[in-house]
Coordinates of C-alpha atoms in Angstrom, one line a residue:
X1 CA 99.3 142.0 204.0
X2 CA 98.5 145.5 202.9
X3 CA 95.7 145.6 199.8
X4 CA 98.1 147.0 197.6
X5 CA 100.6 144.1 197.5
X6 CA 97.8 142.1 197.1
X7 CA 96.4 144.0 193.8
X8 CA 100.6 143.8 193.4
X9 CA 100.5 139.4 193.3
X10 CA 97.2 139.7 191.1
X11 CA 98.6 142.2 188.3
X12 CA 101.9 139.7 188.8
X13 CA 99.5 135.8 188.6
X14 CA 97.4 137.5 185.4
X15 CA 100.3 137.7 183.7
X16 CA 101.3 134.6 184.3
X17 CA 98.2 132.8 183.0
X18 CA 98.1 135.6 179.9
X19 CA 99.5 133.1 177.7
X20 CA 96.7 130.6 178.0
X21 CA 93.8 132.8 178.4
X22 CA 93.9 135.3 175.7
X23 CA 91.0 135.3 172.7
X24 CA 91.9 135.2 169.1
X25 CA 90.8 138.6 168.4
X26 CA 93.0 141.3 170.2
X27 CA 93.5 144.2 168.6
X28 CA 95.8 147.4 168.4
X29 CA 100.0 147.0 169.3
X30 CA 101.8 144.8 171.6
X31 CA 100.2 141.6 170.7
X32 CA 102.7 139.2 169.6
X33 CA 102.3 135.2 167.6
X34 CA 103.3 132.1 168.4
X35 CA 103.4 128.2 167.2
X36 CA 101.2 125.7 168.6
X37 CA 101.5 122.5 167.7
X38 CA 98.7 120.3 167.3
X39 CA 97.4 116.1 166.4
X40 CA 95.3 115.3 164.1
X41 CA 94.3 111.2 162.7
X42 CA 93.9 111.9 158.7
X43 CA 93.1 109.3 156.0
X44 CA 95.8 109.0 153.1
X45 CA 95.3 107.4 149.8
X46 CA 97.6 105.0 148.3
X47 CA 98.2 103.7 144.5
X48 CA 99.5 100.7 145.9
X49 CA 100.8 98.8 142.1
X50 CA 100.4 95.1 141.9
X51 CA 101.0 93.2 138.4
X52 CA 98.9 91.3 135.6
X53 CA 99.1 88.5 133.5
X54 CA 97.9 89.3 129.9
X55 CA 97.5 87.3 126.3
X56 CA 98.5 89.8 123.1
X57 CA 99.4 88.5 119.7
X58 CA 103.1 88.0 119.3
X59 CA 102.1 87.6 115.4
X60 CA 99.7 86.9 113.1
X61 CA 98.7 83.4 114.5
X62 CA 98.5 81.7 117.0
X63 CA 100.4 80.5 120.2
X64 CA 99.2 84.5 121.2
X65 CA 102.1 85.7 123.6
X66 CA 102.3 86.0 127.8
X67 CA 102.8 89.7 129.0
X68 CA 102.9 90.8 131.9
X69 CA 101.6 94.8 133.2
X70 CA 102.1 97.1 136.0
X71 CA 98.0 98.4 137.1
X72 CA 97.1 100.1 140.6
X73 CA 94.7 100.4 143.5
X74 CA 94.0 102.8 145.4
X75 CA 94.7 101.9 149.2
X76 CA 94.0 103.9 152.5
X77 CA 95.5 103.9 155.9
X78 CA 95.3 105.9 158.6
X79 CA 98.1 109.1 159.8
X80 CA 98.8 111.5 162.9
X81 CA 99.9 114.1 161.7
X82 CA 101.5 116.9 163.3
X83 CA 100.6 120.3 162.7
X84 CA 101.5 124.0 163.9
X85 CA 98.5 126.7 163.6
X86 CA 99.6 131.1 165.2
X87 CA 98.1 131.7 168.1
X88 CA 97.5 135.2 169.2
X89 CA 98.6 136.3 173.4
X90 CA 100.1 139.9 174.8
X91 CA 102.8 140.3 173.5
X92 CA 105.5 139.6 177.3
X93 CA 104.8 142.5 179.8
X94 CA 101.6 143.3 178.9
X95 CA 97.6 141.5 179.7
X96 CA 94.6 142.7 178.2
X97 CA 92.9 144.7 179.2
X98 CA 89.1 144.9 180.7
X99 CA 87.7 144.3 177.5
X100 CA 90.5 142.0 176.3
X101 CA 90.0 144.0 172.8
X102 CA 93.5 145.3 173.6
X103 CA 97.2 144.4 175.2
X104 CA 98.3 147.2 178.1
X105 CA 100.9 147.6 179.7
X106 CA 101.5 145.6 183.5
X107 CA 103.3 147.3 185.7
X108 CA 104.2 145.2 188.5
X109 CA 104.8 147.8 191.1
X110 CA 101.9 150.9 190.3
X111 CA 102.5 153.8 189.3
X112 CA 100.8 156.7 192.0
X113 CA 101.2 159.4 190.2
X114 CA 100.9 159.0 186.7
X115 CA 100.3 156.0 184.1
X116 CA 101.7 152.8 183.4
X117 CA 103.1 153.3 179.7
X118 CA 104.9 149.8 179.5
X119 CA 106.1 146.7 180.3
X120 CA 107.2 148.3 184.5
X121 CA 107.4 151.4 183.1
X122 CA 105.9 154.3 184.8
X123 CA 104.8 158.3 183.6
X124 CA 105.2 160.0 186.7
X125 CA 102.3 163.6 186.4
X126 CA 104.7 167.0 186.9
X127 CA 106.7 166.8 190.1
X128 CA 106.5 162.9 190.7
X129 CA 109.0 160.7 190.1
X130 CA 110.7 157.2 190.7
X131 CA 109.8 153.8 189.3
X132 CA 106.1 153.7 190.9
X133 CA 105.9 158.0 191.0
X134 CA 105.4 157.8 194.2
X135 CA 108.8 160.1 194.2
X136 CA 108.0 163.9 194.5
X137 CA 110.2 167.7 195.0
X138 CA 110.3 170.9 194.7
X139 CA 111.6 172.5 191.2
X140 CA 115.0 172.2 191.5
X141 CA 115.6 169.6 193.6
X142 CA 116.0 165.8 194.0
X143 CA 117.1 163.0 195.6
X144 CA 115.6 160.9 198.9
X145 CA 115.4 163.5 200.9
X146 CA 115.4 166.4 198.1
X147 CA 119.2 167.9 199.4
X148 CA 120.2 167.6 195.2
X149 CA 120.1 170.6 192.9
X150 CA 119.2 170.0 189.7
X151 CA 121.6 170.9 187.2
X152 CA 119.0 171.0 183.5
X153 CA 119.2 173.7 181.4
X154 CA 117.3 175.5 179.2
X155 CA 113.5 173.9 180.2
X156 CA 114.8 170.7 180.9
X157 CA 112.9 169.3 184.3
X158 CA 115.1 167.0 186.2
X159 CA 113.2 163.3 187.3
X160 CA 113.3 163.5 190.7
X161 CA 115.0 160.5 192.3
X162 CA 117.6 160.1 189.9
X163 CA 118.3 163.7 188.9
X164 CA 118.0 162.6 184.9
X165 CA 117.2 165.6 182.7
X166 CA 113.8 165.5 180.5
X167 CA 114.5 168.0 177.7
X168 CA 112.1 170.2 175.9
X169 CA 111.8 169.4 172.1
X170 CA 115.5 171.7 170.4
X171 CA 117.5 171.1 173.3
X172 CA 119.6 167.8 174.4
X173 CA 122.6 166.6 175.9
X174 CA 122.7 165.2 179.5
X175 CA 121.9 168.8 181.0
X176 CA 119.6 169.6 177.8
X177 CA 123.1 172.5 177.1
X178 CA 123.3 171.6 173.4
X179 CA 121.1 172.9 171.0
X180 CA 120.0 170.5 167.9
X181 CA 122.5 170.6 165.1
X182 CA 121.0 172.6 162.6
X183 CA 120.0 169.6 160.4
X184 CA 117.8 167.9 162.9
X185 CA 114.7 169.7 165.2
X186 CA 112.2 168.1 167.6
X187 CA 112.6 165.3 171.2
X188 CA 115.7 164.1 170.5
X189 CA 116.5 166.5 168.2
X190 CA 115.5 162.8 166.0
X191 CA 113.5 164.6 163.2
X192 CA 115.5 166.3 159.9
X193 CA 115.3 169.3 159.1
X194 CA 113.8 169.6 155.9
X195 CA 113.5 174.1 154.8
X196 CA 115.6 174.7 151.8
X197 CA 117.7 177.2 150.3
X198 CA 120.3 177.5 153.2
X199 CA 117.1 178.2 155.9
X200 CA 118.0 177.1 159.6
X201 CA 115.4 175.7 161.1
X202 CA 113.5 175.3 164.5
X203 CA 115.3 173.6 167.0
X204 CA 111.9 173.0 168.8
X205 CA 109.0 172.9 166.1
X206 CA 111.0 173.0 163.0
X207 CA 109.8 175.8 161.8
X208 CA 111.7 177.3 158.9
X209 CA 113.3 181.3 158.7
X210 CA 113.9 182.4 155.6
X211 CA 116.6 184.3 154.0
X212 CA 116.2 186.6 152.5
X213 CA 114.4 186.4 149.3
X214 CA 112.9 183.1 149.9
X215 CA 109.6 182.1 151.1
X216 CA 107.0 179.3 151.6
X217 CA 106.7 176.7 153.8
X218 CA 110.2 174.8 153.0
X219 CA 111.9 178.3 151.6
X220 CA 111.2 177.2 148.0
X221 CA 110.3 179.6 146.4
X222 CA 111.5 182.7 145.3
X223 CA 110.1 186.5 146.3
X224 CA 108.9 188.4 143.7
X225 CA 111.6 191.0 144.1
X226 CA 114.6 189.0 144.1
X227 CA 116.7 189.9 147.4
X228 CA 114.2 191.9 148.5
X229 CA 112.3 190.2 152.2
X230 CA 108.3 188.8 151.6
X231 CA 106.0 188.2 154.4
X232 CA 106.2 184.1 154.3
X233 CA 101.9 183.5 155.4
X234 CA 102.0 180.2 156.1
X235 CA 104.5 178.6 157.6
X236 CA 102.6 175.0 157.7
X237 CA 104.9 171.9 156.4
X238 CA 104.3 168.5 155.2
X239 CA 100.0 170.3 152.4
X240 CA 99.2 172.0 156.1
X241 CA 96.9 174.4 155.8
X242 CA 96.7 178.0 157.7
X243 CA 94.0 178.5 159.9
X244 CA 92.0 181.6 158.0
X245 CA 92.0 183.9 161.1
X246 CA 94.4 182.6 163.7
X247 CA 97.4 182.0 160.8
X248 CA 97.7 178.8 163.1
X249 CA 97.8 175.0 161.2
X250 CA 96.1 172.2 160.4
X251 CA 97.9 169.4 159.9
X252 CA 97.4 166.4 157.7
X253 CA 96.5 163.4 159.5
X254 CA 100.3 161.6 160.3
X255 CA 101.5 165.3 161.1
X256 CA 101.3 167.2 164.5
X257 CA 103.5 170.0 166.1
X258 CA 102.7 173.7 165.7
X259 CA 104.0 173.7 162.2
X260 CA 103.3 170.3 160.8
X261 CA 106.5 169.2 160.7
X262 CA 106.4 166.6 163.0
X263 CA 105.6 163.4 163.0
X264 CA 102.8 161.3 164.7
X265 CA 104.0 160.2 168.2
X266 CA 105.1 156.2 168.6
X267 CA 102.4 153.8 168.8
X268 CA 99.8 156.5 167.0
X269 CA 99.1 158.0 163.5
X270 CA 95.9 159.6 160.4
X271 CA 93.9 162.7 161.4
X272 CA 95.3 164.1 165.5
X273 CA 97.5 161.7 165.2
X274 CA 94.4 160.2 166.9
X275 CA 94.3 156.6 165.4
X276 CA 96.7 153.1 167.5
X277 CA 97.8 151.5 165.8
X278 CA 96.7 148.0 165.3
X279 CA 100.5 146.8 164.9
X280 CA 102.0 142.7 166.7
X281 CA 104.7 142.0 167.8
X282 CA 106.6 145.1 168.9
X283 CA 105.7 146.2 164.9
X284 CA 105.7 150.2 164.1
X285 CA 103.7 151.5 161.9
X286 CA 103.9 154.5 159.5
X287 CA 102.8 157.5 161.4
X288 CA 100.1 158.0 157.7
X289 CA 98.2 155.6 156.4
X290 CA 98.7 153.0 159.3
X291 CA 100.4 150.4 157.8
X292 CA 103.2 148.4 159.9
X293 CA 106.3 147.8 159.5
X294 CA 107.5 144.7 160.9
X295 CA 110.3 143.9 162.5
X296 CA 112.6 141.0 161.6
X297 CA 111.1 138.4 162.1
X298 CA 107.1 138.8 161.0
X299 CA 105.3 139.4 158.0
X300 CA 102.0 139.6 157.2
X301 CA 99.5 142.8 157.2
X302 CA 99.1 143.2 160.5
X303 CA 102.4 142.0 161.4
X304 CA 101.2 138.6 162.7
X305 CA 102.6 136.2 160.4
X306 CA 106.0 134.4 161.7
X307 CA 108.6 133.9 158.6
X308 CA 107.1 130.9 156.5
X309 CA 109.9 128.4 157.4
X310 CA 113.0 128.2 156.2
X311 CA 113.1 132.1 155.8
X312 CA 114.1 134.9 159.0
X313 CA 115.0 138.3 158.9
X314 CA 112.4 141.5 157.2
X315 CA 110.5 140.8 155.5
X316 CA 111.3 137.7 155.8
X317 CA 113.2 138.2 152.3
X318 CA 115.9 136.4 154.1
X319 CA 117.5 132.1 153.6
X320 CA 118.1 130.1 156.6
X321 CA 121.0 127.9 156.5
X322 CA 120.6 125.4 158.9
X323 CA 121.7 121.8 158.5
X324 CA 119.8 118.8 159.2
X325 CA 116.5 119.3 160.4
X326 CA 118.0 122.8 162.0
X327 CA 115.3 125.2 164.0
X328 CA 116.3 129.1 162.6
X329 CA 115.4 132.1 164.2
X330 CA 112.9 133.7 162.5
X331 CA 114.7 137.1 164.0
X332 CA 118.6 136.8 162.8
X333 CA 118.2 133.5 161.4
X334 CA 120.4 132.0 164.8
X335 CA 120.4 127.8 164.6
X336 CA 118.4 125.9 167.2
X337 CA 120.8 122.5 167.0
X338 CA 119.1 118.6 166.7
X339 CA 120.6 116.4 169.6
X340 CA 123.6 115.2 167.7
X341 CA 124.2 118.5 165.7
X342 CA 126.3 121.2 166.5
X343 CA 128.6 124.7 165.2
X344 CA 126.5 127.6 164.2
X345 CA 125.0 126.3 160.6
X346 CA 124.3 122.4 162.8
X347 CA 126.9 121.0 160.1
X348 CA 128.7 119.4 162.4
X349 CA 128.3 116.1 164.4
X350 CA 128.5 115.7 168.0
X351 CA 129.4 112.3 167.7
X352 CA 133.0 110.8 164.7
X353 CA 131.2 109.1 162.3
X354 CA 130.3 106.1 163.4
X355 CA 129.2 106.9 166.6
X356 CA 126.1 107.9 168.7
X357 CA 124.1 108.6 171.1
X358 CA 124.1 110.9 174.7
X359 CA 127.8 110.1 175.0
X360 CA 128.6 108.8 171.5
X361 CA 128.9 104.8 172.8
X362 CA 127.3 103.5 170.8
X363 CA 128.3 101.9 167.1
X364 CA 126.3 102.5 163.9
X365 CA 125.1 99.7 162.2
X366 CA 124.3 100.9 159.0
X367 CA 125.4 100.0 155.6
X368 CA 128.6 102.4 155.4
X369 CA 128.4 101.6 150.7
X370 CA 124.8 102.4 150.8
X371 CA 124.4 105.4 154.0
X372 CA 124.7 108.8 154.0
X373 CA 124.1 109.4 157.1
X374 CA 124.4 108.3 160.7
X375 CA 121.9 110.3 163.0
X376 CA 124.2 110.8 165.3
X377 CA 121.8 111.0 168.8
X378 CA 119.6 108.0 167.3
X379 CA 121.8 106.3 164.9
X380 CA 118.7 106.6 162.5
X381 CA 121.4 105.5 158.9
X382 CA 119.5 108.0 157.0
X383 CA 120.5 106.1 153.7
X384 CA 121.7 106.7 150.4
X385 CA 119.5 107.6 146.8
X386 CA 118.2 104.1 145.4
X387 CA 118.5 102.5 149.3
X388 CA 115.6 101.8 152.1
X389 CA 115.8 99.6 155.3
X390 CA 116.4 99.9 159.4
X391 CA 120.4 99.7 157.9
X392 CA 120.1 100.6 154.1
X393 CA 120.6 97.1 152.7
X394 CA 117.7 96.7 151.0
X395 CA 116.7 98.7 146.5
X396 CA 114.3 100.5 147.1
X397 CA 110.9 98.9 146.5
X398 CA 108.7 98.8 142.7
X399 CA 108.3 102.2 142.2
X400 CA 110.2 104.0 144.4
X401 CA 113.3 105.8 144.6
X402 CA 115.2 108.4 145.5
X403 CA 116.4 109.0 149.6
X404 CA 115.0 106.6 152.0
X405 CA 112.9 105.2 148.8
X406 CA 110.3 108.0 150.0
X407 CA 109.6 109.3 147.2
X408 CA 107.2 107.4 143.7
X409 CA 108.0 106.5 140.3
X410 CA 105.7 108.4 136.9
X411 CA 107.3 106.2 135.1
X412 CA 103.5 105.0 133.0
X413 CA 103.4 102.0 129.6
X414 CA 105.6 99.6 132.3
X415 CA 108.6 101.8 132.0
X416 CA 110.9 100.6 134.9
X417 CA 112.1 103.9 137.4
X418 CA 115.9 104.6 138.3
X419 CA 115.9 103.2 142.4
X420 CA 118.2 106.8 142.1
X421 CA 117.1 109.4 140.9
X422 CA 113.4 108.3 139.6
X423 CA 114.4 109.2 136.3
X424 CA 112.1 106.4 133.3
X425 CA 113.3 103.8 131.1
X426 CA 110.8 103.1 128.7
X427 CA 109.1 100.1 127.7
X428 CA 110.2 99.0 124.2
X429 CA 106.9 101.2 121.3
X430 CA 107.2 104.0 124.5
X431 CA 109.2 107.7 125.0
X432 CA 109.3 110.6 126.7
X433 CA 110.3 112.2 129.9
X434 CA 107.5 109.8 131.7
X435 CA 107.1 107.0 129.0
X436 CA 103.8 108.3 128.6
X437 CA 104.1 109.4 124.5
X438 CA 103.1 106.8 122.1
X439 CA 106.5 105.6 119.4
X440 CA 104.9 108.1 116.7
X441 CA 104.1 105.9 113.5
X442 CA 106.5 104.9 111.2
X443 CA 108.8 104.3 114.8
X444 CA 109.1 100.8 117.0
X445 CA 110.5 99.3 119.9
X446 CA 113.3 100.5 122.4
X447 CA 113.7 104.5 121.9
X448 CA 111.7 104.1 118.6
X449 CA 114.4 104.0 117.2
X450 CA 113.7 102.0 114.9
X451 CA 111.6 101.8 111.5
X452 CA 108.4 99.3 109.9
X453 CA 108.9 98.0 107.6
X454 CA 105.2 96.8 106.8
X455 CA 103.5 97.6 102.6
X456 CA 99.9 97.4 101.2
X457 CA 98.5 101.1 104.0
X458 CA 99.1 98.1 107.1
X459 CA 99.9 99.7 110.3
X460 CA 102.6 98.6 113.3
X461 CA 102.7 98.0 116.1
X462 CA 104.5 100.0 118.2
X463 CA 106.1 97.9 120.6
X464 CA 107.5 95.1 118.6
X465 CA 106.5 96.6 115.0
X466 CA 104.9 93.6 113.7
X467 CA 102.1 94.4 111.2
X468 CA 99.0 94.5 111.3
X469 CA 97.7 94.0 107.1
X470 CA 94.5 95.7 105.9
X471 CA 91.7 93.4 104.2
X472 CA 93.0 91.4 101.3
X473 CA 96.7 90.8 101.6
X474 CA 99.2 88.5 103.9
X475 CA 102.7 88.1 105.0
X476 CA 105.3 89.7 108.0
X477 CA 105.4 92.8 106.0
X478 CA 101.6 91.8 104.9
X479 CA 103.2 92.6 101.3
X480 CA 101.8 89.1 99.3
X481 CA 98.4 90.2 97.9
X482 CA 95.7 87.4 98.6
X483 CA 95.4 84.9 95.5
X484 CA 92.6 85.9 93.8
X485 CA 91.0 82.2 95.3
X486 CA 90.8 83.7 99.0
X487 CA 90.0 87.7 100.7
X488 CA 89.6 89.5 103.7
X489 CA 92.4 89.4 106.6
X490 CA 94.7 88.0 107.0
X491 CA 93.0 86.1 103.5
X492 CA 91.6 84.1 105.3
X493 CA 88.0 83.4 104.2
X494 CA 87.6 81.1 100.8
X495 CA 86.1 82.8 97.2
X496 CA 83.6 81.2 96.5
X497 CA 83.3 81.6 92.5
X498 CA 82.3 79.8 90.0
X499 CA 84.1 79.0 86.0
X500 CA 87.3 80.0 87.8
X501 CA 86.5 83.9 89.1
X502 CA 88.7 85.3 91.0
X503 CA 87.3 87.5 93.9
X504 CA 88.2 91.2 95.1
X505 CA 90.4 90.5 97.8
X506 CA 88.7 92.7 100.0
X507 CA 84.6 92.6 99.3
X508 CA 85.0 88.8 98.3
X509 CA 83.0 89.7 95.2
X510 CA 83.5 87.3 92.0
X511 CA 85.6 88.8 89.5
X512 CA 83.8 87.5 86.2
X513 CA 86.6 86.8 83.0
X514 CA 85.4 87.5 79.8
X515 CA 82.4 85.3 78.2
X516 CA 80.3 85.0 82.3
X517 CA 78.1 86.6 84.5
X518 CA 75.9 86.1 88.0
X519 CA 76.8 86.4 91.1
X520 CA 79.4 84.4 91.1
X521 CA 80.1 83.4 87.2
X522 CA 78.1 80.9 87.3
X523 CA 75.9 82.0 83.6
X524 CA 77.4 81.9 80.0
X525 CA 76.7 85.4 78.7
X526 CA 73.7 85.7 75.9
X527 CA 74.3 83.6 72.7
X528 CA 73.9 87.1 71.0
X529 CA 76.9 88.8 73.2
X530 CA 80.3 88.0 74.7
X531 CA 83.5 88.9 76.2
X532 CA 83.7 91.3 79.8
X533 CA 80.7 91.9 81.2
X534 CA 79.0 90.0 78.2
X535 CA 79.1 93.9 76.5
X536 CA 80.4 92.7 73.1
X537 CA 77.5 92.5 70.7
X538 CA 79.1 89.3 68.2
X539 CA 80.1 90.4 64.5
X540 CA 78.8 87.7 62.8
X541 CA 77.2 87.2 59.8
X542 CA 73.4 85.5 59.3
X543 CA 74.8 81.9 58.2
X544 CA 77.0 81.9 62.1
X545 CA 74.5 80.4 64.3
X546 CA 76.3 81.4 67.4
X547 CA 79.2 83.1 68.5
X548 CA 82.1 82.2 71.8
X549 CA 80.7 83.8 75.2
X550 CA 84.9 84.7 75.7
X551 CA 87.1 84.3 71.8
X552 CA 83.5 86.1 70.0
X553 CA 84.3 83.8 67.7
X554 CA 82.1 83.0 65.5
X555 CA 80.2 80.0 64.9
X556 CA 79.2 78.5 61.3
X557 CA 76.5 76.9 59.7
X558 CA 77.5 73.4 57.6
X559 CA 79.5 74.6 54.2
X560 CA 80.5 78.4 56.3
X561 CA 83.8 79.8 56.7
X562 CA 85.4 82.9 57.5
X563 CA 86.0 85.0 60.7
X564 CA 82.3 85.8 60.6
X565 CA 81.2 83.2 58.3
X566 CA 80.9 85.2 55.3
X567 CA 82.1 83.1 52.6
X568 CA 82.1 79.3 51.9
X569 CA 85.4 79.4 49.7
X570 CA 88.2 77.2 51.2
X571 CA 89.9 79.2 54.0
X572 CA 92.6 81.6 52.5
X573 CA 90.6 81.9 48.8
X574 CA 87.3 84.0 47.2
X575 CA 86.4 85.7 44.2
X576 CA 84.7 84.5 41.3
X577 CA 85.3 80.8 41.5
X578 CA 87.0 81.0 44.6
X579 CA 90.0 81.3 41.9
X580 CA 91.7 84.1 44.0
X581 CA 94.1 84.2 47.3
X582 CA 93.9 86.0 50.2
X583 CA 97.1 87.7 52.2
X584 CA 95.6 88.2 55.4
X585 CA 98.2 86.8 57.9
X586 CA 97.1 84.6 61.5
X587 CA 94.5 82.6 60.5
X588 CA 92.5 85.4 59.8
X589 CA 90.0 85.3 56.1
X590 CA 89.0 87.9 53.9
X591 CA 85.9 89.0 52.4
X592 CA 84.0 86.9 49.2
X593 CA 83.9 88.8 47.0
X594 CA 86.8 92.0 47.9
X595 CA 89.2 89.4 48.8
X596 CA 89.6 92.5 52.1
X597 CA 90.3 91.3 55.4
X598 CA 88.7 89.8 58.0
X599 CA 91.4 90.0 61.3
X600 CA 91.2 86.7 63.4
X601 CA 90.4 87.9 67.5
X602 CA 93.8 90.0 68.5
X603 CA 94.7 91.1 65.4
X604 CA 95.1 94.8 63.3
X605 CA 95.6 95.7 60.3
X606 CA 94.9 96.0 56.1
X607 CA 96.0 92.0 56.7
X608 CA 95.5 91.5 60.0
X609 CA 99.1 91.8 60.5
X610 CA 99.2 93.9 64.0
X611 CA 98.3 92.5 67.1
X612 CA 95.6 94.9 69.0
X613 CA 97.1 98.0 70.6
X614 CA 98.3 98.1 74.0
X615 CA 94.8 96.6 76.9
X616 CA 93.0 95.0 74.4
X617 CA 91.5 92.1 72.6
X618 CA 88.8 90.3 71.0
X619 CA 87.5 90.8 67.7
X620 CA 87.9 94.0 66.0
X621 CA 90.4 94.5 69.2
X622 CA 87.0 96.0 71.0
X623 CA 87.3 94.2 74.2
X624 CA 88.9 96.7 77.2
X625 CA 91.2 94.8 79.0
X626 CA 89.9 94.3 82.7
X627 CA 91.4 96.8 85.4
X628 CA 93.9 93.9 87.2
X629 CA 94.1 93.0 90.4
X630 CA 97.5 92.8 92.5
X631 CA 99.3 89.5 92.1
X632 CA 96.1 87.6 90.4
X633 CA 96.2 85.9 87.5
X634 CA 93.0 86.6 85.3
X635 CA 92.0 83.5 83.6
X636 CA 95.7 82.8 81.2
X637 CA 94.9 86.5 79.2
X638 CA 97.7 88.4 78.2
X639 CA 96.9 91.6 77.4

């Protein structure tokens, strides 16, 4: 084996193993990426439901009812997960350079008198040709024995082996016989002329030749004197600057050529086109900014990333249309179908509906009523929403729903979940998309459709509508106050009061009737007072023993009579010798000397013929009726 052959095989070997050995820090162009699968073990948590038996009040008294609720506990399991990572490597036909930093092209046959510029492509030195730049002919000749004459015109040179013409800028055609069209210029005539006002464009450099009356790099300015020629001081385009003495152009970033009319060559950008593009996967870069312009199927700042799954094309702007798990090519969206599927979008089964297997000779075991699909390759049943199991014969377990029962219900507060679409049927007392909201007062029950009927500021169960009474009230609707002998929550506490006194239905504090006092209403009023709260002084003459502690009626000494014990006349008389007849009504008495009526308790007026005004009672109508306690008969008095 010759040294040349050994070097050739060594280069081929390096290309073959490059996929597994290139580091991930490659720079510059010709870097490609691929997705590499790898496995990892993860710990997955899951909320596992379980039932809890609880006791709850059904009514305001025993017994209590049994109630079941769903609670959750966290459980863990390990899973082996296949993930994908992007691996950078040299594109096909490229290999890392000696420093393992950039990908350089590989030519299987070395370029003898030239440079390898692309995979298996040599750029030959002047006068040499052939795939390996090993053929040389005199100027104007080509062929193996250089016996053929070149036919290239206008300065074009011919390739020594094939005779193909390489045209100079401004010319095109097989023999370089055609000049660029007026609107194009440059190498292969691929630049667009920018000249204005019908100026012509130099086919080689792109410099503008202005018509009379115009000037400027692009002939965009009118001369000071219309119609006359004016000097074209600086012909530099694209903001290029003329050097002071030579008038040569100094180009801005991204431009080159005599008048800065040519973009940087492919793979270069920036000042003097010195910076190499650093774009991967065959992307080009903008000649001014260096920004990568990704090929279809790639994205990212340097076009290193493959389009996200489900998208393809330029800028990953298109949506894949592959069905049944078919893989979508990131470049053009073409589908690679899983086994068992066919068609441009993998939409067609390879087997009949009820068959599966490589030869379509096996029968599907899926329940036809609850199965969406029998996989034509594996026979696996793809269950309809709400069904699971190997043959799709089992309804989704509790708290799962959807296709294959793979989704977890999100219903709260014991709401029931539809096994088909996961919609929630709320328990009584709740509403909302996920049954997350309690019924607002005063609503309760299914769908919060019922209205509570509770009184006296009682609260209402949002689930059952059961009333929870405030202290002092009882009954299913809390509409029955305590009866005066009990107090507190549901009127269960007995009052501790004497002399038939009721107690406050909320606090149990005794409410004494007229004539009684003390914490338990156990004492009569003092002898000189009577009535409600013992607040009324007795209104009796000095001939009274005392007044009644409840009514204030005067209790007279022997021989004395009258409401105030003010006379010794018999009832109904007054005056000298008690000879005058009183005209006082309602058992009232009259003054012994004047006959003025002294009204009995509960009456007023000149003749004591009018009852006390509303909310008053007693002697002289001076006592106020007590504040009413709802539903309580206040002793035997009617005010």
